[in-house]
């Protein structure tokens, strides 16, 4: 029994363009409030803390209303950028990049050395071939001379 695979015809699809969309798709806004203090132990009681932000199980609106007057405008992008800068240490990457550059330089030097040695070997081979051809020529002449001499001796 033969099985038949049915492939549905291609349907038109919207393909996103490679150009960035309008700026309104990526809003950068200021959020009223500041990040919580990491040293404040009262915010972690009965709540879940993740990355310095606490998430309380209680009423969020009453917590917000009671403390919203003391917060100033904070740029979320700046706060996240600062946290990323403090969390990421580029030193190992810099050392790795330096080692990679050094290894690349050494490989490049070895490659040039090999090319020079290859060129030298080719020049020597050319000289050896020329000497061999001359030796074959001399051997043939010597063979002819010996044959001529043998004929004269008989």
Short mmCIF file of N, CA, C and O in Angstrom, two decimals, residues 9 25 33 54 78 88 127 129 151:
data_model
loop_
_atom_site.label_atom_id
_atom_site.label_comp_id
_atom_site.label_asym_id
_atom_site.label_seq_id
_atom_site.Cartn_x
_atom_site.Cartn_y
_atom_site.Cartn_z
N UNK A 9 -0.49 23.95 -0.02
CA UNK A 9 0.13 25.03 -0.80
C UNK A 9 0.59 26.14 0.14
O UNK A 9 0.05 26.33 1.21
N UNK A 25 7.03 52.16 18.82
CA UNK A 25 7.00 50.75 19.16
C UNK A 25 7.95 50.43 20.31
O UNK A 25 7.82 49.41 20.96
N UNK A 33 8.86 56.59 40.79
CA UNK A 33 9.32 55.72 41.87
C UNK A 33 10.79 55.43 41.72
O UNK A 33 11.39 55.67 40.69
N UNK A 54 11.44 43.73 45.43
CA UNK A 54 10.60 42.86 46.26
C UNK A 54 9.19 42.84 45.72
O UNK A 54 8.68 43.86 45.25
N UNK A 78 18.21 53.68 32.64
CA UNK A 78 19.42 54.00 33.39
C UNK A 78 19.63 53.06 34.55
O UNK A 78 20.75 52.62 34.82
N UNK A 88 28.31 42.85 35.45
CA UNK A 88 29.13 42.26 34.38
C UNK A 88 30.56 42.76 34.50
O UNK A 88 30.82 43.95 34.52
N UNK A 127 67.11 23.53 -8.17
CA UNK A 127 68.56 23.37 -8.34
C UNK A 127 68.96 21.89 -8.41
O UNK A 127 69.82 21.51 -9.22
N UNK A 129 67.07 19.38 -9.40
CA UNK A 129 66.61 18.84 -10.69
C UNK A 129 67.58 19.21 -11.81
O UNK A 129 67.88 18.39 -12.70
N UNK A 151 84.60 -0.75 -28.52
CA UNK A 151 84.62 -1.13 -29.92
C UNK A 151 86.04 -1.02 -30.46
O UNK A 151 86.43 -1.80 -31.33
#
